[in-house]
Coordinates of N, CA and C in Angstrom, one line a residue:
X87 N 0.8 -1.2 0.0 CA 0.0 0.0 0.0 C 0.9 1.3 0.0
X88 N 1.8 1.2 1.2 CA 2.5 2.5 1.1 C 3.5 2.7 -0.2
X89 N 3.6 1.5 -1.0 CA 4.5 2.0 -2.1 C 3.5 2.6 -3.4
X90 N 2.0 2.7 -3.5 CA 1.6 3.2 -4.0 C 0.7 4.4 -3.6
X91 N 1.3 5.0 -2.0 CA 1.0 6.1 -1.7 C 1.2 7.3 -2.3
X92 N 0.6 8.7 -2.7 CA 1.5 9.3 -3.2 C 2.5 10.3 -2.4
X93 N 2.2 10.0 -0.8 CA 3.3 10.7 0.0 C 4.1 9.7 0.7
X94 N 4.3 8.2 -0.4 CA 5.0 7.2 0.2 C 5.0 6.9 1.5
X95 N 5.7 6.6 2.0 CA 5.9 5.3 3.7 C 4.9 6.7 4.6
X96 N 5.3 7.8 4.3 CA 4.8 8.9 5.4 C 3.8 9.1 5.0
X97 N 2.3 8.4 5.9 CA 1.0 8.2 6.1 C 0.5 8.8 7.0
X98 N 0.0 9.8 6.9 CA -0.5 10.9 7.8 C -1.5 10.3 9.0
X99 N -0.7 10.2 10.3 CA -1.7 9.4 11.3 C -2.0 10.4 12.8
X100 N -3.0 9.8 13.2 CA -3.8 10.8 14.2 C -3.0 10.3 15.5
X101 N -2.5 10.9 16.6 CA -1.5 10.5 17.4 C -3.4 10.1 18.5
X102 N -2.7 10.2 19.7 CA -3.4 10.3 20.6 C -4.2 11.8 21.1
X103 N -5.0 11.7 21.4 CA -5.6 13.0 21.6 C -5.1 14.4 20.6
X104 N -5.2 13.5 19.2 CA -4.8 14.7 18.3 C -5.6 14.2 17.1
X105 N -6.5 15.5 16.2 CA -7.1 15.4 15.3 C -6.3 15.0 14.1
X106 N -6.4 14.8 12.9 CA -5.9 15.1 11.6 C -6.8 14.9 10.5
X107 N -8.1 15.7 10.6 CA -9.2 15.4 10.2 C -8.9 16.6 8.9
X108 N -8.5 17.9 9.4 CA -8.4 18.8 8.4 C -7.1 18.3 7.5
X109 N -6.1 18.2 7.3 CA -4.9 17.8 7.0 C -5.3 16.2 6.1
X110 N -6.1 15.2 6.5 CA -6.2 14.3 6.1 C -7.2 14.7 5.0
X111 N -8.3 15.5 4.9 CA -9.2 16.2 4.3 C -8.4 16.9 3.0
X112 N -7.4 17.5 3.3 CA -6.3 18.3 2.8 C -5.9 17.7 1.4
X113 N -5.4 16.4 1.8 CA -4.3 15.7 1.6 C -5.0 14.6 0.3
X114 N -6.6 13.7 0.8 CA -6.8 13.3 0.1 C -8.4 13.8 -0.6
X115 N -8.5 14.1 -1.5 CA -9.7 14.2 -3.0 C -10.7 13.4 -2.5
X116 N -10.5 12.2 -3.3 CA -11.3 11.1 -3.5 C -11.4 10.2 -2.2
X117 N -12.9 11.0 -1.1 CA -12.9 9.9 0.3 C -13.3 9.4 0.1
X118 N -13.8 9.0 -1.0 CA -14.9 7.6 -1.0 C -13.5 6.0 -1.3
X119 N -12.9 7.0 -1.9 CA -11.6 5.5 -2.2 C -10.7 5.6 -1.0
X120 N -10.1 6.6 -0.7 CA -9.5 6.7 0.8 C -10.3 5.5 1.4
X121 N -11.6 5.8 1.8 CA -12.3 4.7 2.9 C -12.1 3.4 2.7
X122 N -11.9 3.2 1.6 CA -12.1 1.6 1.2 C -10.7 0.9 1.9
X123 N -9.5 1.7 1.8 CA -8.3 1.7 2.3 C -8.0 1.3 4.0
X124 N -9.0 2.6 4.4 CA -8.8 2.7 5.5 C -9.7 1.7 6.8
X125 N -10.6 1.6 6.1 CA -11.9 0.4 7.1 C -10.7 -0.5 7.5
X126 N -10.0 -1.2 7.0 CA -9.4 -2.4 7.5 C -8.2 -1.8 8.8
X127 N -8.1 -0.3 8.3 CA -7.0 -0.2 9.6 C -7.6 0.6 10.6
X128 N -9.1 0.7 10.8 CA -9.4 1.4 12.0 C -9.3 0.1 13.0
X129 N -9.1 1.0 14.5 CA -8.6 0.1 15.3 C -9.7 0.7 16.4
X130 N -10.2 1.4 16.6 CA -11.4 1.9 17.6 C -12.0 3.4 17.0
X131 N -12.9 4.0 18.2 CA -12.7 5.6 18.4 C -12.7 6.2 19.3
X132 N -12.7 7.1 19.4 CA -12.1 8.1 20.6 C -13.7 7.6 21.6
X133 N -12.9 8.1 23.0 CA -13.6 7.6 24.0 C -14.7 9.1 24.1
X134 N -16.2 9.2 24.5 CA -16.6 10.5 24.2 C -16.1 11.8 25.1
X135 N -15.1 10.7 26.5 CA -14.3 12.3 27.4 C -13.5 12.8 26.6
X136 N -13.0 11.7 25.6 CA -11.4 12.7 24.9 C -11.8 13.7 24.0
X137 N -10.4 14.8 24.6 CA -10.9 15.6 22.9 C -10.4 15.5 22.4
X138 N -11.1 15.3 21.1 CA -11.1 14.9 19.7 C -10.3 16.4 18.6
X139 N -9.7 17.6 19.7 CA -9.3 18.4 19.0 C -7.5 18.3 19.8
X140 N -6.6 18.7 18.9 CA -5.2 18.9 19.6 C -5.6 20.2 21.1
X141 N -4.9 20.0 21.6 CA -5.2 21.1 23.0 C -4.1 22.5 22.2
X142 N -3.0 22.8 21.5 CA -2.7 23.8 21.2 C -3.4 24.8 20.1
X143 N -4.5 23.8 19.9 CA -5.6 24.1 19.1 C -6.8 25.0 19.4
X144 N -7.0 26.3 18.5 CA -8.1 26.9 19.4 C -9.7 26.5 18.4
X145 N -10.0 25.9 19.6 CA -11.3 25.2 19.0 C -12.9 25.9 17.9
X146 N -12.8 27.1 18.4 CA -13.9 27.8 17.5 C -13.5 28.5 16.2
X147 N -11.8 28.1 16.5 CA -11.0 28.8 14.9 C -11.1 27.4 14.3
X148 N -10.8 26.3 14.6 CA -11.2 25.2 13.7 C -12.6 25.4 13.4
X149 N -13.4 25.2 14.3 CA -14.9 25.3 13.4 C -15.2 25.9 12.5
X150 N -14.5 27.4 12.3 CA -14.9 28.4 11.7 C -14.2 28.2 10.4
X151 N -12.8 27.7 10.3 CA -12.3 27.1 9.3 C -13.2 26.0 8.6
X152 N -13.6 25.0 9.3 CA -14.2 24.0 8.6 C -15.8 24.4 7.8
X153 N -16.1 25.6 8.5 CA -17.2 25.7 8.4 C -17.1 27.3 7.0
X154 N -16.2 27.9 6.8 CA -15.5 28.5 5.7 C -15.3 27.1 4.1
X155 N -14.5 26.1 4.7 CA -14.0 25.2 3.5 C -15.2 24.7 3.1
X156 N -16.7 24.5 4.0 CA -17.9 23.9 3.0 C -18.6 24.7 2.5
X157 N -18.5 25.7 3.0 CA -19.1 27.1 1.6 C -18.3 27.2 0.9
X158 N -16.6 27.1 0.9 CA -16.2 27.3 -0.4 C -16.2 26.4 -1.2
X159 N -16.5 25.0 -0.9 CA -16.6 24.0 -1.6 C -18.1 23.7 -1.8
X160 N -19.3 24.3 -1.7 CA -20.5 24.5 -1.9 C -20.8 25.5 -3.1
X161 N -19.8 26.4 -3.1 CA -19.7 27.6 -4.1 C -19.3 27.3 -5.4
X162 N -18.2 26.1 -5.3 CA -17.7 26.0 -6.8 C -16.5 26.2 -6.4
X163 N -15.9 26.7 -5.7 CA -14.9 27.8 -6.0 C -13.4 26.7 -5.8
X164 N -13.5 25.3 -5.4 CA -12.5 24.7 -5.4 C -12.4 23.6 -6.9
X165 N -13.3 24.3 -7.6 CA -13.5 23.2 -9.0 C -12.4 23.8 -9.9
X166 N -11.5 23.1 -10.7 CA -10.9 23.6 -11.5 C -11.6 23.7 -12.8
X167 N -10.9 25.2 -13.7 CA -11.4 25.5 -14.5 C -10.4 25.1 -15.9
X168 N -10.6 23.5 -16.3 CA -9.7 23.1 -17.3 C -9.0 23.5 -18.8
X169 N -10.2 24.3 -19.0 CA -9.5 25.3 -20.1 C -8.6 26.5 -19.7
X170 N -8.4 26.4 -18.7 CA -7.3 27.6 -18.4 C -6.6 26.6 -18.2
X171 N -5.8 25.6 -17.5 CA -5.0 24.8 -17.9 C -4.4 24.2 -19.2
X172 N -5.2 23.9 -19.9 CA -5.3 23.8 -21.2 C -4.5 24.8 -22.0
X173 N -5.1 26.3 -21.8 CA -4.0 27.1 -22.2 C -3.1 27.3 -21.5
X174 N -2.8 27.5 -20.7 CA -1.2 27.3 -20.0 C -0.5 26.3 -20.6
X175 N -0.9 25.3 -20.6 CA 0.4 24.4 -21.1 C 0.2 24.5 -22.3
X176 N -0.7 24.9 -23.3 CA -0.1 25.9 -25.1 C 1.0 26.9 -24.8
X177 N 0.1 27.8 -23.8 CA 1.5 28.7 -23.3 C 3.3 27.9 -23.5
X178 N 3.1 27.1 -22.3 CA 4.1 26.6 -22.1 C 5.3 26.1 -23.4
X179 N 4.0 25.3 -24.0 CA 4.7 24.9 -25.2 C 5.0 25.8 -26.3
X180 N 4.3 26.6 -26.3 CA 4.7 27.9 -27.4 C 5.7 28.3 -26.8
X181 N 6.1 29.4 -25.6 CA 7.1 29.7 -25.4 C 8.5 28.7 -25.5
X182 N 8.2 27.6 -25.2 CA 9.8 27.0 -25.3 C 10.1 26.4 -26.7
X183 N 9.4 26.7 -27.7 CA 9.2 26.5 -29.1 C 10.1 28.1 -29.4
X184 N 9.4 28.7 -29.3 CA 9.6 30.4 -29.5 C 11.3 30.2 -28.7
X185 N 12.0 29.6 -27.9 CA 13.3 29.8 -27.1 C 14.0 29.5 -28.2
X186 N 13.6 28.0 -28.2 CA 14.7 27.6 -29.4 C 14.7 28.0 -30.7
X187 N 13.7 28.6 -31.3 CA 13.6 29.3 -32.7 C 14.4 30.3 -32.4
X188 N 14.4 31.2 -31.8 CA 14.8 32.5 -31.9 C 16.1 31.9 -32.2
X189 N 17.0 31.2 -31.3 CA 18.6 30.4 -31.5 C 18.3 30.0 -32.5
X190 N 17.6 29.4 -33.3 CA 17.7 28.5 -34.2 C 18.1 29.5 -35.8
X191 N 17.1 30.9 -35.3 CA 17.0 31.3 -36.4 C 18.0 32.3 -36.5
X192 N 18.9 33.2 -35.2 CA 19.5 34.3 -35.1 C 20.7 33.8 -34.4
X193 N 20.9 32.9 -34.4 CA 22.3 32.4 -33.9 C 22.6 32.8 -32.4
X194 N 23.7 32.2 -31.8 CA 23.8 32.5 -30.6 C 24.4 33.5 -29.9
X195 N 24.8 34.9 -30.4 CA 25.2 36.2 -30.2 C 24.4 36.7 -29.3
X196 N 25.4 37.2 -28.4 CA 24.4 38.0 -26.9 C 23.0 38.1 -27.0
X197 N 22.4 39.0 -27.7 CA 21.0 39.1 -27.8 C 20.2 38.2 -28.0
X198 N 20.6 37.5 -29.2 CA 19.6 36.5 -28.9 C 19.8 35.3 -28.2
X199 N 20.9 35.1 -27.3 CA 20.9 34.0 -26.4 C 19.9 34.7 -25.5
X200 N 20.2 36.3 -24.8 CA 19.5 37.0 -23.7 C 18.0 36.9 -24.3
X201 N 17.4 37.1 -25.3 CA 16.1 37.2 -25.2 C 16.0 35.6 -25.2
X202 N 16.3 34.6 -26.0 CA 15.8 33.1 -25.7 C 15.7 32.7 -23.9
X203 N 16.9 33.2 -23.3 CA 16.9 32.8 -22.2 C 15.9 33.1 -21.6
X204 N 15.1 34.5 -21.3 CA 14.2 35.0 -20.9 C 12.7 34.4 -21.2
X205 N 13.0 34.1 -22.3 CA 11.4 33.5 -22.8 C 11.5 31.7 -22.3
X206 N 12.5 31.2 -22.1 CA 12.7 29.6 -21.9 C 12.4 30.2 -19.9
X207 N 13.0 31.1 -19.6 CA 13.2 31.3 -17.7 C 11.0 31.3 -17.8
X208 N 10.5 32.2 -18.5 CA 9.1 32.4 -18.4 C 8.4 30.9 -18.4
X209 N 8.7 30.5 -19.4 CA 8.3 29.2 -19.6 C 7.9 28.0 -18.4
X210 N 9.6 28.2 -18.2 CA 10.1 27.3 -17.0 C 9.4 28.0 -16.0
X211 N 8.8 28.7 -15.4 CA 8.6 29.6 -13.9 C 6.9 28.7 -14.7
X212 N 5.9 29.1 -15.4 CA 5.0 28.7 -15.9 C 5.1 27.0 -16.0
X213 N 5.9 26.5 -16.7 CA 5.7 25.1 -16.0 C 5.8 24.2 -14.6
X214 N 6.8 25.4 -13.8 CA 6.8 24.5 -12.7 C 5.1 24.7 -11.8
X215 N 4.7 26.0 -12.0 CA 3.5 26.3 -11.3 C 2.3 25.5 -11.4
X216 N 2.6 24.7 -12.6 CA 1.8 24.2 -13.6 C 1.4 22.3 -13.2
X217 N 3.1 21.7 -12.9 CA 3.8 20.8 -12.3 C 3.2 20.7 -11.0
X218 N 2.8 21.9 -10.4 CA 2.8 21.6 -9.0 C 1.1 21.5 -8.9
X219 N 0.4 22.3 -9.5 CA -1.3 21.7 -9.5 C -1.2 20.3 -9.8
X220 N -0.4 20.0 -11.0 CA -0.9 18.8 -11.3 C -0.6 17.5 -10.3
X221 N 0.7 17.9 -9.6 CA 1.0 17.3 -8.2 C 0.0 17.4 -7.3
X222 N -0.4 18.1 -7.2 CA -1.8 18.4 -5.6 C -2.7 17.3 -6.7
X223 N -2.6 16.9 -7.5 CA -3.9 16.1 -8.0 C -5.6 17.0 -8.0
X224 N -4.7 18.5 -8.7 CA -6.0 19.3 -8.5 C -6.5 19.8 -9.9
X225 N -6.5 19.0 -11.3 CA -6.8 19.5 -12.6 C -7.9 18.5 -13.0
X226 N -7.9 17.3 -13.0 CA -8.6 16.5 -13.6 C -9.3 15.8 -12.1
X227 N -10.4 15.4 -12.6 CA -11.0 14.7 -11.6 C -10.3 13.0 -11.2
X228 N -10.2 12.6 -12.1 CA -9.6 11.3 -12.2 C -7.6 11.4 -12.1
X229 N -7.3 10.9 -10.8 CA -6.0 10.8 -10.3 C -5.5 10.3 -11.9
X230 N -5.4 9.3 -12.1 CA -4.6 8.9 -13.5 C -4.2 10.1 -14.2
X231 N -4.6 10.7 -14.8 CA -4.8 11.9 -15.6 C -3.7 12.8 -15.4
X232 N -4.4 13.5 -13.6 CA -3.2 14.5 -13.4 C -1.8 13.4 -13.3
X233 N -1.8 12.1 -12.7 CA -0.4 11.6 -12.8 C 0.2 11.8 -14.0
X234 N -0.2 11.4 -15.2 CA 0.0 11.5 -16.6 C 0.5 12.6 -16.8
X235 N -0.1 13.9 -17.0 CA 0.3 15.1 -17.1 C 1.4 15.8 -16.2
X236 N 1.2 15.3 -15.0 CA 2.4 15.8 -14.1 C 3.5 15.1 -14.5
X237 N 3.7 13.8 -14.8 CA 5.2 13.3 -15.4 C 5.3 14.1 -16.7
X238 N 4.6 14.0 -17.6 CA 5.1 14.8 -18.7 C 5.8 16.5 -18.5
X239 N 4.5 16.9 -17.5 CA 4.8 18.4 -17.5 C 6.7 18.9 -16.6
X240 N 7.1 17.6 -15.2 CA 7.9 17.9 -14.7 C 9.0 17.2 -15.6
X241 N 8.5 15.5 -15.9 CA 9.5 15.0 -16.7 C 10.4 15.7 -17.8
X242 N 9.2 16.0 -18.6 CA 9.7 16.6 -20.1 C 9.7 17.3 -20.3
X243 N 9.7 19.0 -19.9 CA 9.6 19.8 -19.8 C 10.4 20.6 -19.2
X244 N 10.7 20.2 -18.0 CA 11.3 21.1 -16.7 C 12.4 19.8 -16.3
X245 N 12.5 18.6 -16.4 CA 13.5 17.7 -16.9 C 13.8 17.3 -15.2
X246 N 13.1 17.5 -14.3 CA 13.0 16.7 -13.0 C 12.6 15.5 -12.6
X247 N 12.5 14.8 -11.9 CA 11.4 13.6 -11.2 C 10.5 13.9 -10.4
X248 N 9.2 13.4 -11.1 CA 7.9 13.4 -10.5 C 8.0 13.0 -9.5
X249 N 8.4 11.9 -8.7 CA 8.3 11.0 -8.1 C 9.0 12.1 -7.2
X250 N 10.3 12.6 -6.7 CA 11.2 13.0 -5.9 C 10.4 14.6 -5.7
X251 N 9.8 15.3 -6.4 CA 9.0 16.4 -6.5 C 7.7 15.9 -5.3
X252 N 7.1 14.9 -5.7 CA 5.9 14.8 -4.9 C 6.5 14.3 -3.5
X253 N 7.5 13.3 -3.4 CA 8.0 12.7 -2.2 C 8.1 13.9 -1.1
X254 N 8.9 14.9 -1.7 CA 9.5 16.2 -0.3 C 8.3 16.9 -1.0
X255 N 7.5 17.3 -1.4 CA 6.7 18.4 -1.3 C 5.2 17.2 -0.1
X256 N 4.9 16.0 -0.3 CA 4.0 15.8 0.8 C 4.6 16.0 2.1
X257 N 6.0 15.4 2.0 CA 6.9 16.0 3.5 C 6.5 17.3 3.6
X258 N 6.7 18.5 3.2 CA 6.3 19.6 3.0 C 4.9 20.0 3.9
X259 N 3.8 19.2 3.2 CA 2.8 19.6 4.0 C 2.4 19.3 4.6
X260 N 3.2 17.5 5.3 CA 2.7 17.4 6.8 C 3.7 18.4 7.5
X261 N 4.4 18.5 7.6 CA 5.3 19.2 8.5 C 5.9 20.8 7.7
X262 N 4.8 21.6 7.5 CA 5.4 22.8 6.9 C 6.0 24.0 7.8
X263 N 7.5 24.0 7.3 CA 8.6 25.5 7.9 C 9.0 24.8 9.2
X264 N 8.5 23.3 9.5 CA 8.9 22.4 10.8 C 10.7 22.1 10.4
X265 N 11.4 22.7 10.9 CA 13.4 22.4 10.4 C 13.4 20.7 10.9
X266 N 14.0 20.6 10.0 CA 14.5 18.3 9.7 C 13.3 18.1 9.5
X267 N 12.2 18.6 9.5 CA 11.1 17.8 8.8 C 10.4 18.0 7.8
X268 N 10.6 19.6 7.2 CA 10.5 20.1 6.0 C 11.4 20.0 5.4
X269 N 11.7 19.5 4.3 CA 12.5 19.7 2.9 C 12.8 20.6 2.4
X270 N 11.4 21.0 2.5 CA 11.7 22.5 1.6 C 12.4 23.4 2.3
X271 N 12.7 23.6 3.6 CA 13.9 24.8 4.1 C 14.9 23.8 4.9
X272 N 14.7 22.2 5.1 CA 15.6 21.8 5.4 C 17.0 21.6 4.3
X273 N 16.8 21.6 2.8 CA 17.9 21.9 2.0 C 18.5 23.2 2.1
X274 N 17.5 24.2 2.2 CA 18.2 25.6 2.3 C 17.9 26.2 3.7
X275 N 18.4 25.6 4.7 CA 18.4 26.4 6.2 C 18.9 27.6 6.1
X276 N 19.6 27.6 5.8 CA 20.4 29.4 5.9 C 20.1 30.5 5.4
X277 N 18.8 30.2 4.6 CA 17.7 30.7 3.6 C 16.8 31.4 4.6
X278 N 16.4 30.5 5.4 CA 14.9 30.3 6.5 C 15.4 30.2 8.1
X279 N 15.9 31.6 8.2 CA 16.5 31.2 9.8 C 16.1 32.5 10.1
X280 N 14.8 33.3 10.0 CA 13.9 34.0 10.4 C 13.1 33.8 11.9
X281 N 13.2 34.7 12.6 CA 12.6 34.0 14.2 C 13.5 34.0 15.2
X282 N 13.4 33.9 16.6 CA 14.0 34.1 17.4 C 14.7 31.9 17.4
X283 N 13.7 31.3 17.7 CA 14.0 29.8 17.7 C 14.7 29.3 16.9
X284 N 14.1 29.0 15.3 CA 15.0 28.5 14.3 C 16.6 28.9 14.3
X285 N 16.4 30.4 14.0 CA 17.8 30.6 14.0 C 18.7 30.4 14.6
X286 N 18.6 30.3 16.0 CA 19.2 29.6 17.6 C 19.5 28.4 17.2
X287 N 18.6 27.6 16.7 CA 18.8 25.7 16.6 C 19.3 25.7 15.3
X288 N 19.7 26.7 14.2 CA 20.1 26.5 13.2 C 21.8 26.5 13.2

């Protein structure tokens, strides 16, 4: 199972007297297939004294959150809109068409390396943004899809691995700006040493 997780072995679990209801909500789309997963590994439920919220948690800001994410998800407003996708990645592909013609046609003399560069940097900043929806599994309704499109768009495109992209970006959002447990500022600490704490333990 966890090898066809897509945040691998790191399976987002509810400790003791700790929620992960939002985050788990977060994390996966499709609850109806989540569940089918999960039935065999429930092990009980909370006793009715415990609470069922973290204690550093202020409880009427959760509610008010959860009760914000069903109107916005009542509204529409978390539906993607596929033809703007659709053009973006024409974008995409135009511009890095347009990079190498320009070289192709005006040879490699300052200028036109400087303007190719610029139009391939646009491209590239527009693909990775692009890479990273299709990572959240937030363009197509059906997971297959965005997988498909996100290997193409990081693979072949921006010349990364899907796979190592999604691995430290789900680390990312269980543990986000958390130092050794975020990826993302634990490559670049010396970046993110903002704060009285980090900086100290950095």
């Amino acid at each position: 199972f966890c090898r066809r997780h897509p945040g691998g072995a790191r399976l987002l679990l509810s400790h003791a007297g700790q929620d992960a209801t939002d985050a788990f909500v977060a994390f996966h789309v499709d609850q109806v297939l989540v569940s089918k997963y999960l039935k065999p590994l429930q092990i009980g439920e909370l006793a009715p004294d415990q609470p069922s919220i973290e204690p550093t948690k202020n409880e009427m800001l959760v509610k008010d959150f959860r009760e914000l994410h069903a109107t916005v998800k009542r509204m529409g407003l978390l539906e993607p809109n596929q033809l703007f996708f659709f053009l973006l990645l024409a974008h995409i592909l135009l511009l890095d068409t347009a990079a190498w013609l320009i070289l192709f046609y005006f040879g490699t003399s300052l200028l036109p390396f400087v303007f190719s560069l610029l139009v391939l940097t646009i491209s590239q900043v527009q693909a990775s943004w692009l890479q990273h929806d299709l990572g959240h599994l937030s363009v197509f309704r059906k997971t297959k899809w965005n997988h498909l499109l996100h290997k193409f768009v990081m693979c072949h495109l921006i010349g990364a691995s899907a796979k190592w992209w999604t691995l430290l970006h789900s680390q990312h959002h269980a543990k986000p700006n958390c130092f050794h447990k975020d990826p993302d500022i634990d490559m670049h600490p010396f970046l993110f040493t903002l704060g009285k704490k980090l900086s100290v333990e950095v």
